[in-house]
PDB file of C-alpha atoms and ligand atoms in Angstrom:
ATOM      1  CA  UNK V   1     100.778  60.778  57.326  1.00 37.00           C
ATOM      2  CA  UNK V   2     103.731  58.371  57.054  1.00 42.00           C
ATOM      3  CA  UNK V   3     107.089  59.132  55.455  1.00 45.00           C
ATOM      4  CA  UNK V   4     106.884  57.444  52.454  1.00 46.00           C
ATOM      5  CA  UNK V   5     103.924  60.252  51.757  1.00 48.00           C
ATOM      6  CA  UNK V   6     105.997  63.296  52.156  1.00 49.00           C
ATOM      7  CA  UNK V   7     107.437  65.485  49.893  1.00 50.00           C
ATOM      8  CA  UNK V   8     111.262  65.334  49.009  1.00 52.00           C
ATOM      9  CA  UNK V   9     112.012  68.736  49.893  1.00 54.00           C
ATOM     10  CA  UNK V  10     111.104  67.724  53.400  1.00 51.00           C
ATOM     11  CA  UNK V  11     114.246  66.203  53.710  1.00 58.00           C
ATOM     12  CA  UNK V  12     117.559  66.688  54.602  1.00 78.00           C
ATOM     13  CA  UNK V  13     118.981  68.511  50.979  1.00 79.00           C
ATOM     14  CA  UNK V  14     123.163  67.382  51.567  1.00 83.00           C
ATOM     15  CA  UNK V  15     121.773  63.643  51.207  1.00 86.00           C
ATOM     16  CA  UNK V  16     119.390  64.435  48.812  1.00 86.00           C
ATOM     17  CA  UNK V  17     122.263  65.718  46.299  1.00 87.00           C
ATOM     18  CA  UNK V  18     125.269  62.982  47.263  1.00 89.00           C
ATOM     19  CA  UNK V  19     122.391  60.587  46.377  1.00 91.00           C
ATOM     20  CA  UNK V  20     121.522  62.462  43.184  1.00 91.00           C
ATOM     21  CA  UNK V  21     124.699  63.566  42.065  1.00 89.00           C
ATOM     22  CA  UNK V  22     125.962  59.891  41.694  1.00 87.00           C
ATOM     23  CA  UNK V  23     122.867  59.613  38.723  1.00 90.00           C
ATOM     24  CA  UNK V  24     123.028  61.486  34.987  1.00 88.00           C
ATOM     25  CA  UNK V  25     119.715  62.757  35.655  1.00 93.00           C
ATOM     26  CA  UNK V  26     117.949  64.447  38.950  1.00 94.00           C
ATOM     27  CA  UNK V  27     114.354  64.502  37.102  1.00 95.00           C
ATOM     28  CA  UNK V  28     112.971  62.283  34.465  1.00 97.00           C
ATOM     29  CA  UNK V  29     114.125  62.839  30.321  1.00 98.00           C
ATOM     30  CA  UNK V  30     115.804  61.542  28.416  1.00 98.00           C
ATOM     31  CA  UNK V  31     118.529  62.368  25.427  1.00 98.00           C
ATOM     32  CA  UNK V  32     115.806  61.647  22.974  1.00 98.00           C
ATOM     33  CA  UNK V  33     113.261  63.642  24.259  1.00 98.00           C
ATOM     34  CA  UNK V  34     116.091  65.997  24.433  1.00 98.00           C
ATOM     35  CA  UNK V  35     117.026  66.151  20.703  1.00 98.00           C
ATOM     36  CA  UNK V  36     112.595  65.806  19.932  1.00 98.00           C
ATOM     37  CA  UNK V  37     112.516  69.172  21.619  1.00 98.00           C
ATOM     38  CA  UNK V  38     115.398  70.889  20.325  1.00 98.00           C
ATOM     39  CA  UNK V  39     114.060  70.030  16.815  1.00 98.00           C
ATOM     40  CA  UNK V  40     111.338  72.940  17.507  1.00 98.00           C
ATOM     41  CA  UNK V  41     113.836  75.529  17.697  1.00 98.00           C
ATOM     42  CA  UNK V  42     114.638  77.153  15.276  1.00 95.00           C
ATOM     43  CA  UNK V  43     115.971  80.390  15.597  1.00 90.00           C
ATOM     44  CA  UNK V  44     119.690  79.273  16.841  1.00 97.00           C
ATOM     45  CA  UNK V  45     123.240  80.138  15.526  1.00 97.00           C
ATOM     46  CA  UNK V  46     126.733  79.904  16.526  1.00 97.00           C
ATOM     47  CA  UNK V  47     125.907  83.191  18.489  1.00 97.00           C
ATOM     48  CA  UNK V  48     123.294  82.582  20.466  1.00 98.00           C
ATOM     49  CA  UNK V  49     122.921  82.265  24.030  1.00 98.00           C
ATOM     50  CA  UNK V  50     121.276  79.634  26.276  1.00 98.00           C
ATOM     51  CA  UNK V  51     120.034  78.967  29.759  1.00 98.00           C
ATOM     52  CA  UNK V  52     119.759  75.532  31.028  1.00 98.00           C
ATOM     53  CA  UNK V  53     118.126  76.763  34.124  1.00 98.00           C
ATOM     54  CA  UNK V  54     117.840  73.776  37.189  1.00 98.00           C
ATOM     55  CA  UNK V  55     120.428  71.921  35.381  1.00 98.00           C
ATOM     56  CA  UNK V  56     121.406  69.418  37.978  1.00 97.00           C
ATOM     57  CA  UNK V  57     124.605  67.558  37.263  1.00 96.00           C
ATOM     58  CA  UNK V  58     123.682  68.743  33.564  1.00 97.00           C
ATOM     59  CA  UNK V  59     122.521  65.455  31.890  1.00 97.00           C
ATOM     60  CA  UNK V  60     120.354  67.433  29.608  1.00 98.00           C
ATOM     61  CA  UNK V  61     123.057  70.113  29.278  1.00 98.00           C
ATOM     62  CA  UNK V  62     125.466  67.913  27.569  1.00 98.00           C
ATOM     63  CA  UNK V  63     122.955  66.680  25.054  1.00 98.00           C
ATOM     64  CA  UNK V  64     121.813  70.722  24.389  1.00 98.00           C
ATOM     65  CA  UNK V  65     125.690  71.237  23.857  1.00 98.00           C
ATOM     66  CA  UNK V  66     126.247  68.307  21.443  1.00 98.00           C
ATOM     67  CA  UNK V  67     123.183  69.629  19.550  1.00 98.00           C
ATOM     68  CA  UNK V  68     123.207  73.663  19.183  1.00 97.00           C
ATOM     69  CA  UNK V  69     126.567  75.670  18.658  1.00 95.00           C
ATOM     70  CA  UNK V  70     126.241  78.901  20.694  1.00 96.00           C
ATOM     71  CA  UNK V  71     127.348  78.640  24.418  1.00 98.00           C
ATOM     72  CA  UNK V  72     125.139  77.496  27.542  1.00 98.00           C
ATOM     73  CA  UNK V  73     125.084  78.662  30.884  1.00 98.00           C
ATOM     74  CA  UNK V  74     123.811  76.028  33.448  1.00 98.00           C
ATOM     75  CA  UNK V  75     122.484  77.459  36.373  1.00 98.00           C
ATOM     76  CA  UNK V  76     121.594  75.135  39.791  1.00 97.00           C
ATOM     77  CA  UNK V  77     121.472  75.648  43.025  1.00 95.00           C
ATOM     78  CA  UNK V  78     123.364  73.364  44.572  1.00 92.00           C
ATOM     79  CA  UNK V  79     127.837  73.277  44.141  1.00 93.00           C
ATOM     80  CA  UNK V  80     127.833  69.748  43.740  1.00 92.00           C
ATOM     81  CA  UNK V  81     125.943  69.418  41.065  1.00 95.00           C
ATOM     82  CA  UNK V  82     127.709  72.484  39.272  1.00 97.00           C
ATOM     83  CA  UNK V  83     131.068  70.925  40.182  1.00 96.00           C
ATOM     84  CA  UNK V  84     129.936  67.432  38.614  1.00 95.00           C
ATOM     85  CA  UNK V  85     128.431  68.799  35.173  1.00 97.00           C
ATOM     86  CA  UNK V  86     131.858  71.051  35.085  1.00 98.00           C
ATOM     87  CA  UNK V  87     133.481  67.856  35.262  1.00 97.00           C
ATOM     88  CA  UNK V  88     131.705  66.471  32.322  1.00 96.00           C
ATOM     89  CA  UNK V  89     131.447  69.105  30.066  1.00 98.00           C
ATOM     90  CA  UNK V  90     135.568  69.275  30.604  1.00 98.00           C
ATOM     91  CA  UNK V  91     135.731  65.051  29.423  1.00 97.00           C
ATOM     92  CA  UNK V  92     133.013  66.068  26.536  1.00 98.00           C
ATOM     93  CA  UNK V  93     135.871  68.956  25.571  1.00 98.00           C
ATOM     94  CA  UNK V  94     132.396  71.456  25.941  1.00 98.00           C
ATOM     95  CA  UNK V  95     134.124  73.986  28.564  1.00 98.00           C
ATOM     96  CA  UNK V  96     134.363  76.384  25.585  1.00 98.00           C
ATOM     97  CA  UNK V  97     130.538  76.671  25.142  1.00 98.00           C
ATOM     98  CA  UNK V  98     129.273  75.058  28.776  1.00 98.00           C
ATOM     99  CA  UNK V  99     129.462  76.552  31.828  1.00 98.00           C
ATOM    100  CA  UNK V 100     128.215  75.746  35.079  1.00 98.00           C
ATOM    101  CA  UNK V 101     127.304  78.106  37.496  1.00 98.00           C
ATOM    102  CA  UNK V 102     125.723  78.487  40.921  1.00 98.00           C
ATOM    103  CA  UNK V 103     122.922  80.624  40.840  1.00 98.00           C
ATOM    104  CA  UNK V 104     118.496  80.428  41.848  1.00 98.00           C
ATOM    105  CA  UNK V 105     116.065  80.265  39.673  1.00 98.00           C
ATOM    106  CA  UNK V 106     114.395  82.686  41.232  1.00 98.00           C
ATOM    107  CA  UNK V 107     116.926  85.362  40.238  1.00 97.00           C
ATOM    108  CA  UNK V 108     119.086  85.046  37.057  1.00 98.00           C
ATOM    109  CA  UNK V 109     122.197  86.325  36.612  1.00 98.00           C
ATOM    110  CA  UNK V 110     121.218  87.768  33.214  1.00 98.00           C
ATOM    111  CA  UNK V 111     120.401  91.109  31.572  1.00 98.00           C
ATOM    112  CA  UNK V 112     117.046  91.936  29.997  1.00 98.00           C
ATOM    113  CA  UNK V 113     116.786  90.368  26.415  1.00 98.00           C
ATOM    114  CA  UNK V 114     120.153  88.371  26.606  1.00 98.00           C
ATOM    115  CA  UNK V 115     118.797  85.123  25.803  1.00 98.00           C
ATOM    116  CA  UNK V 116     117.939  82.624  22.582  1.00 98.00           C
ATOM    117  CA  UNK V 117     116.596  79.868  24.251  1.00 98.00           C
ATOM    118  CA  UNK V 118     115.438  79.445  28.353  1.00 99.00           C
ATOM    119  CA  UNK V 119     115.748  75.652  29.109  1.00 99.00           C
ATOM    120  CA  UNK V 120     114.445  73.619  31.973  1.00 98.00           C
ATOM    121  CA  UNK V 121     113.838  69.843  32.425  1.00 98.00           C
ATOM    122  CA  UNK V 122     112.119  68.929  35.788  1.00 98.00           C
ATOM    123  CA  UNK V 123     113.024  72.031  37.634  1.00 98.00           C
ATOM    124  CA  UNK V 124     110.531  74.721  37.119  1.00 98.00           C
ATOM    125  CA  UNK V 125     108.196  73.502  39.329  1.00 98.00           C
ATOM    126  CA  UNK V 126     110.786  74.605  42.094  1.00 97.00           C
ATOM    127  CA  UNK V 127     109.494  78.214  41.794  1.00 98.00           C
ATOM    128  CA  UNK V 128     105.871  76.948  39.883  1.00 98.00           C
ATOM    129  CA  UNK V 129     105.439  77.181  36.162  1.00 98.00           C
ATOM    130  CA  UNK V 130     103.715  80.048  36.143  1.00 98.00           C
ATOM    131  CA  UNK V 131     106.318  82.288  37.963  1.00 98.00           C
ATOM    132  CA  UNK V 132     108.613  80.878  36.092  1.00 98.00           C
ATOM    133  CA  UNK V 133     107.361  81.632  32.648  1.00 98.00           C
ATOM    134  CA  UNK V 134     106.429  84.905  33.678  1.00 98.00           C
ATOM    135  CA  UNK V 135     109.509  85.670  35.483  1.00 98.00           C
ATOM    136  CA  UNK V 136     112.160  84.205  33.044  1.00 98.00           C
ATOM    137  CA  UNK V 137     110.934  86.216  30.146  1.00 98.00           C
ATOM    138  CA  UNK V 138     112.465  89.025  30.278  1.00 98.00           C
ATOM    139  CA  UNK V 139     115.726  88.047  30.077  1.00 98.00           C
ATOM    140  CA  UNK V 140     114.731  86.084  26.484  1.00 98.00           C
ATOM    141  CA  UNK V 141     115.195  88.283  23.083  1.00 98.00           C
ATOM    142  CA  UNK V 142     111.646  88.909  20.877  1.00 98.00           C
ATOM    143  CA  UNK V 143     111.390  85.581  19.241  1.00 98.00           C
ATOM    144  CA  UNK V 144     113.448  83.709  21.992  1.00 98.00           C
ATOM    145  CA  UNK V 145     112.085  80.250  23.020  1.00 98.00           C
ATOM    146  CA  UNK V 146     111.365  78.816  26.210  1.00 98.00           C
ATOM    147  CA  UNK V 147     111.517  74.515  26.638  1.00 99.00           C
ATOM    148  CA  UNK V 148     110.746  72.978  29.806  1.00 98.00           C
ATOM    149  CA  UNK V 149     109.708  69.975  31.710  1.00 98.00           C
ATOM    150  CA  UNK V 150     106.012  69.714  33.633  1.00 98.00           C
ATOM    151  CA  UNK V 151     104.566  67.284  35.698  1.00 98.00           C
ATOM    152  CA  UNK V 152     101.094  67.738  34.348  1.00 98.00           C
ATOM    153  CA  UNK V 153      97.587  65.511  34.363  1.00 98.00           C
ATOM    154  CA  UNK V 154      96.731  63.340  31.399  1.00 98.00           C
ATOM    155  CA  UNK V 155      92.749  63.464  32.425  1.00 98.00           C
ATOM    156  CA  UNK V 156      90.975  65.880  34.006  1.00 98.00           C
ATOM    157  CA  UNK V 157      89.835  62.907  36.709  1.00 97.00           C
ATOM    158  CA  UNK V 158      91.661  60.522  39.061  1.00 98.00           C
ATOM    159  CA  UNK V 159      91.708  58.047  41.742  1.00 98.00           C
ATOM    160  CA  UNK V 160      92.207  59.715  45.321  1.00 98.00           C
ATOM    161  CA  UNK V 161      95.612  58.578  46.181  1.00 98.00           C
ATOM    162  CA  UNK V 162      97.701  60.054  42.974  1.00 98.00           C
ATOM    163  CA  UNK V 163      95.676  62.880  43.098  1.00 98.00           C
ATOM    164  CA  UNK V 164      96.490  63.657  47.166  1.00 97.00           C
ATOM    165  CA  UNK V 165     100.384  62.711  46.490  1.00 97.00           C
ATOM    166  CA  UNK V 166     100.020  65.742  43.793  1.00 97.00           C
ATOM    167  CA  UNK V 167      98.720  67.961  45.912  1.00 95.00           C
ATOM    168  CA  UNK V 168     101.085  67.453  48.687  1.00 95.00           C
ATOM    169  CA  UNK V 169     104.307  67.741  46.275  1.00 95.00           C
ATOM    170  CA  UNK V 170     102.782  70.308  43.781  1.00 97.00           C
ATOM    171  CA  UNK V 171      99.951  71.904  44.037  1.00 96.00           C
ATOM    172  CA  UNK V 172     100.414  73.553  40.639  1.00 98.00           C
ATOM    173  CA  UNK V 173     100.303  70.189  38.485  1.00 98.00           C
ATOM    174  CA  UNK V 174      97.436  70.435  35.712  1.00 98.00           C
ATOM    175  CA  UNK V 175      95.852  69.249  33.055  1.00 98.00           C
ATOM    176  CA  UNK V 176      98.034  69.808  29.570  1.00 98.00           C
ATOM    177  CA  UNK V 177      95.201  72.499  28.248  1.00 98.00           C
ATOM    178  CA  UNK V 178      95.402  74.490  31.291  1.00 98.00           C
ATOM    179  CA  UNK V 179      99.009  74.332  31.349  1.00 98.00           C
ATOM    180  CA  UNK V 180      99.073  75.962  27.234  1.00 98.00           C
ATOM    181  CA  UNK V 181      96.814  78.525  28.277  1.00 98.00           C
ATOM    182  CA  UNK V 182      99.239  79.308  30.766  1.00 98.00           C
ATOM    183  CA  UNK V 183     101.684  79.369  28.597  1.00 98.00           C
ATOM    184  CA  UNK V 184      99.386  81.740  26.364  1.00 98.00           C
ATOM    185  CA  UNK V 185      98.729  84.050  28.857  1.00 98.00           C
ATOM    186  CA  UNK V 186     102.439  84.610  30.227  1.00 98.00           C
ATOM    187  CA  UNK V 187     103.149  85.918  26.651  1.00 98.00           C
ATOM    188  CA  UNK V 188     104.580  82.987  24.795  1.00 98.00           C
ATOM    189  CA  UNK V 189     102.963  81.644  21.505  1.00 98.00           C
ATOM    190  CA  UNK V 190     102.744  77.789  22.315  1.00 98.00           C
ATOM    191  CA  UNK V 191     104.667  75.880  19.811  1.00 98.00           C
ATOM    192  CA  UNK V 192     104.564  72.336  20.726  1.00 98.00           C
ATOM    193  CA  UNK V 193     103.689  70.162  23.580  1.00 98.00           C
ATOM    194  CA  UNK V 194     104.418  66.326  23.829  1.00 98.00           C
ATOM    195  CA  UNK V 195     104.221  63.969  26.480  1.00 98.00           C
ATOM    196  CA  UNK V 196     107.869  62.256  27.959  1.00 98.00           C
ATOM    197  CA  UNK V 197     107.479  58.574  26.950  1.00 98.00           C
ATOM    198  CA  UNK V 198     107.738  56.202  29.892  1.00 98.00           C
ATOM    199  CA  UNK V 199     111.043  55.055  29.488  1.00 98.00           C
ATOM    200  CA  UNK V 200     112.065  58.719  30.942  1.00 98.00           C
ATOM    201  CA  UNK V 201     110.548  57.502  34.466  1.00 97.00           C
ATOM    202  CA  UNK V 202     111.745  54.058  34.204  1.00 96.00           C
ATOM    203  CA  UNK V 203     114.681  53.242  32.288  1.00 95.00           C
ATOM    204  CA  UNK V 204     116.411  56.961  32.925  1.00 95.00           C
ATOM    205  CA  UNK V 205     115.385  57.750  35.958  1.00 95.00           C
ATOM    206  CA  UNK V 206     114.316  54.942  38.481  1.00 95.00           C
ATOM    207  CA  UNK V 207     116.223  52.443  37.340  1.00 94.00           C
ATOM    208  CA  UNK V 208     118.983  54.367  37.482  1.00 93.00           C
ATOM    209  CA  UNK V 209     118.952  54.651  41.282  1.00 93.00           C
ATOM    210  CA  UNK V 210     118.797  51.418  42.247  1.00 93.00           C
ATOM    211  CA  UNK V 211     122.642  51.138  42.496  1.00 91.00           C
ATOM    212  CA  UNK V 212     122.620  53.826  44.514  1.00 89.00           C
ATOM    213  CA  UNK V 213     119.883  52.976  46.981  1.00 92.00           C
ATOM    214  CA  UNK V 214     122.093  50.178  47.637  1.00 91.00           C
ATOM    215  CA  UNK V 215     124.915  51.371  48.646  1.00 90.00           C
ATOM    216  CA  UNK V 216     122.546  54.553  50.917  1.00 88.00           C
ATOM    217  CA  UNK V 217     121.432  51.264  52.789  1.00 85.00           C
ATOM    218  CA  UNK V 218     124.630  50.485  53.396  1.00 90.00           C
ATOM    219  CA  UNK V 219     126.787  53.611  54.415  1.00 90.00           C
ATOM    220  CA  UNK V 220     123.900  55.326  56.133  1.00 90.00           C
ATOM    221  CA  UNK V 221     122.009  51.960  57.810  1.00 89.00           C
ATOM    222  CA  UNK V 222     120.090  53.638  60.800  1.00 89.00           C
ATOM    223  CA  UNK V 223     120.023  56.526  59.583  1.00 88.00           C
ATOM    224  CA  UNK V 224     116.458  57.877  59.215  1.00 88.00           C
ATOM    225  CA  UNK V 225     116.492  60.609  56.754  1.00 88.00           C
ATOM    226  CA  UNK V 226     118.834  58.500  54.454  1.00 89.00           C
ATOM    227  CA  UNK V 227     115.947  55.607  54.609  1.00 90.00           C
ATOM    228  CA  UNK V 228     113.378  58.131  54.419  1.00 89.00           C
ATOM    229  CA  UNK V 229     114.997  59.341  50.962  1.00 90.00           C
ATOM    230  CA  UNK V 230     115.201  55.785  49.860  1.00 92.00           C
ATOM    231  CA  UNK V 231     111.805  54.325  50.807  1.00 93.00           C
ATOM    232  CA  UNK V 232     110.473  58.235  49.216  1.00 92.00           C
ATOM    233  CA  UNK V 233     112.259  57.417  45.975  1.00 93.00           C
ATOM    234  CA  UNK V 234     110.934  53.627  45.635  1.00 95.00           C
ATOM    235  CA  UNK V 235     107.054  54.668  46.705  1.00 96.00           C
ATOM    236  CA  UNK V 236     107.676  57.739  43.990  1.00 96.00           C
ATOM    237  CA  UNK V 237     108.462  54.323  41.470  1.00 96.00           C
ATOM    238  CA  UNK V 238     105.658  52.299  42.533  1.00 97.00           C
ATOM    239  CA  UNK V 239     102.960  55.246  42.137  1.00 98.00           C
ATOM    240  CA  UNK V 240     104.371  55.902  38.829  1.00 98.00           C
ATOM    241  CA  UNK V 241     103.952  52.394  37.656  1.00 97.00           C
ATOM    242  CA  UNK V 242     100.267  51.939  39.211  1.00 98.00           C
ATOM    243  CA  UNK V 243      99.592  55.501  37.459  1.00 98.00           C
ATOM    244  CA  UNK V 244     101.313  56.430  34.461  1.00 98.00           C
ATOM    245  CA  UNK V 245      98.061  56.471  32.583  1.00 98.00           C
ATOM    246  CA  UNK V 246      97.284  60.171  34.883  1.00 98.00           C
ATOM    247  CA  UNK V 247     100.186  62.016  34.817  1.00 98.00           C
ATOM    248  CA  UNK V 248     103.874  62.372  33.565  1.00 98.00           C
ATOM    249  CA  UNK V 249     105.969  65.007  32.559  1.00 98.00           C
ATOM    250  CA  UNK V 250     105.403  66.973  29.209  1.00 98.00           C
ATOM    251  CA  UNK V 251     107.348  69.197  27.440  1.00 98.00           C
ATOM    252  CA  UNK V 252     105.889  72.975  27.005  1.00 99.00           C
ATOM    253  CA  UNK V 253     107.942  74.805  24.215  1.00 98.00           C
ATOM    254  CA  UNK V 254     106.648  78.411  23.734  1.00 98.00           C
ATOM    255  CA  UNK V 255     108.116  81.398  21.408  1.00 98.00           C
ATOM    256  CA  UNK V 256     108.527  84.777  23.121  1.00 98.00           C
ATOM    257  CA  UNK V 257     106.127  87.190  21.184  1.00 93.00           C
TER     258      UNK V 257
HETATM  259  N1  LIG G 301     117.445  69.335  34.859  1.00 92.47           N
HETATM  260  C1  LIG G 301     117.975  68.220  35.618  1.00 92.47           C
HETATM  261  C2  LIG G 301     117.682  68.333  37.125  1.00 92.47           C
HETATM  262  C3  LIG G 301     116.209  68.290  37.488  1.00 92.47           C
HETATM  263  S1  LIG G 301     115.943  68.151  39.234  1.00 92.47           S
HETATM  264  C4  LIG G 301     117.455  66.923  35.038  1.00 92.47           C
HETATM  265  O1  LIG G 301     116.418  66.939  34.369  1.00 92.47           O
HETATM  266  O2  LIG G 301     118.073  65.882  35.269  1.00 92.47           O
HETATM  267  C5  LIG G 301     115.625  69.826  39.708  1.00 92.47           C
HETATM  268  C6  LIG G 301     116.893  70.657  39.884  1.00 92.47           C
HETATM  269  O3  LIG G 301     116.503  71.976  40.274  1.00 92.47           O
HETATM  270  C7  LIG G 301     117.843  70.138  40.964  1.00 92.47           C
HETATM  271  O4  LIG G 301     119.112  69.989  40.397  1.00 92.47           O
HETATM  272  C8  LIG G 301     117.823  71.229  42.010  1.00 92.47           C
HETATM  273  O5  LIG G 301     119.061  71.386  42.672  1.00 92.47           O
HETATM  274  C9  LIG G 301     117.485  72.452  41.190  1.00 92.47           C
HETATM  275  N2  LIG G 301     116.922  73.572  41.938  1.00 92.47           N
HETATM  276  C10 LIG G 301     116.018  73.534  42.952  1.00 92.47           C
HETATM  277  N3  LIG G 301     115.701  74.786  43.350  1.00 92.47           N
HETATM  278  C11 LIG G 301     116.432  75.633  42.579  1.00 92.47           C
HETATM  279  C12 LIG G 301     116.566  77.054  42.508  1.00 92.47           C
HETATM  280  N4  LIG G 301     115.871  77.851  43.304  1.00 92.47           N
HETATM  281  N5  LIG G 301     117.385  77.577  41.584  1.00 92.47           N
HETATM  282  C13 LIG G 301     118.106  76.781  40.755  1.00 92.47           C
HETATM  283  N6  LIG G 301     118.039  75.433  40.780  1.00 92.47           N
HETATM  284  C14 LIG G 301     117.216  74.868  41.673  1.00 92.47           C
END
C-alpha cells in the first residue's frame, strides 16, 4: 500500500499537532453547524456543566462558550492544543467559564451524573462511537444531552476505493440508521441528526491548511513523515471531493433517558 493510503495515526503525532495546532479546527465543522446543534438543547442554564471532549485547539469550544452560559471543560489529549485554546479563550475574556485541560477520552476526569451536555466534534471516533456513547454516559445527569461529530455513510453502497480508505481509517463508519440505532441502544433518545454541509470539509477545514502545507514543505523538505502528513492531508481532500456524495460527517444529538 503506498503512503498516501495510510491512516494518520500512523504517523509521527509531534508533527501531526505543530501542523494542526497552527489551524482553528483539527476535524471538519463549522461555527454554524455549531450554533444548528446547540439549538437542540435545551435543558441549559447559567449552572450547568459541559464537556467538550477531543476539543483540539477548541475551535468549537469558543463558539459553545459564546452560545451557552454555564462553564466548559475542554478535554484533549495533546498540551499543545490545550495550551493554544487556553490562549484563546483568555483573548475571548472566556477563562471564567472555559477551561482547558489535558485529559483521554477514554477516562474522564468527572464524577457520575456531573454533566448537562457531553460534546464532541470529530473526535469520538478516537475510542469508536459506540464506546464512547456507552462509556461517556455516566458521567451525564438524567436528561443530559450528548452532541457529536461522525464520519458516517450516506448510502448503504459504494465504489471500492472510498469504501477500502474507510475501512483502513475506521472501521466503525456506518450508515446514518445504523448509527441512531446505536445511539438507541446505548440509552440515549435520538433527538436530531443532520448532515455537516460541505463547506465544513472545504472551506473550514482543507482550505485552511494549505498555508500550512506550505510552509511543512519548506521547514521540513526531506523529511519523510512531514511529506507523508502533507501528501495524507491533500489525498484525504481529493477523496472528499471525488466522494462527498458517500460519506461526511453528521451530527448525532441524543438525550440521556
Ligand atoms: N474537536 C476538534 C478536534 C477534532 S480532531 C475540532 O473539531 O476541530 C480530534 C481530536 O481528538 C484531536 O485534537 C486529538 O488530539 C484528540 N484526541 C485523540 N485521542 C484522544 C483521547 N484519547 N482523548 C482525548 N482527546 C483525544
Amino acid at each position: 500500500m503506498s503512503n498516501e493510503n495510510k491512516s494518520i495515526h500512523e504517523f509521527d503525532f509531534s508533527l501531526i499537532c505543530e501542523y494542526f495546532a497552527s489551524v482553528d479546527r483539527q476535524g471538519p465543522g463549522s461555527p454554524e453547524v455549531t450554533i444548528k446543534a446547540l439549538s437542540f438543547i435545551d435543558n441549559l442554564t447559567n449552572e450547568s456543566h459541559i464537556a467538550d471532549i477531543g476539543c483540539g485547539t477548541g475551535g468549537q469550544t469558543m463558539v459553545l462558550a459564546q452560545h451557552t452560559s454555564g462553564t466548559i471543560t475542554a478535554i484533549d489529549l495533546f498540551p499543545l492544543y490545550i495550551d493554544r485554546l487556553n490562549e484563546n479563550a483568555g483573548r475571548l475574556n472566556l477563562q471564567n467559564r472555559v477551561k482547558g485541560i489535558v485529559g483521554s477520552m477514554d477516562n474522564l476526569p468527572f464524577w457520575d451524573e456531573e454533566l448537562d451536555l457531553i460534546w464532541s466534534e470529530g473526535a469520538i471516533y478516537n475510542i469508536g462511537f459506540e464506546r464512547g456513547l456507552n462509556e461517556w454516559r455516566k458521567h451525564l445527569k438524567t436528561g443530559g444531552y450528548i452532541a457529536v461529530t461522525e464520519a458516517s455513510w450516506f448510502t448503504d453502497e459504494r465504489p471500492i476505493e472510498i469504501d477500502e480508505f474507510w475501512k483502513d481509517a475506521y472501521l466503525e463508519i456506518d450508515t446514518i440508521p445504523s448509527k441512531v440505532a446505536q445511539l438507541q441502544k446505548a440509552g440515549y433518545m435520538p433527538v436530531s441528526t443532520f448532515i455537516l454541509p460541505e463547506n465544513c470539509w472545504t472551506e473550514h477545514f482543507y482550505v485552511k491548511q494549505e498555508a500550512m502545507q506550505k510552509i511543512f514543505w519548506e521547514k521540513y523538505a526531506g523529511n519523510k513523515t512531514a511529506e507523508d502528513l502533507v501528501a495524507n492531508q491533500r489525498h484525504e481532500a481529493l477523496l472528499y471531493s471525488k466522494y462527498k456524495e458517500y460519506y461526511g460527517y453528521v451530527f448525532y444529538i441524543g438525550k440521556k433517558i
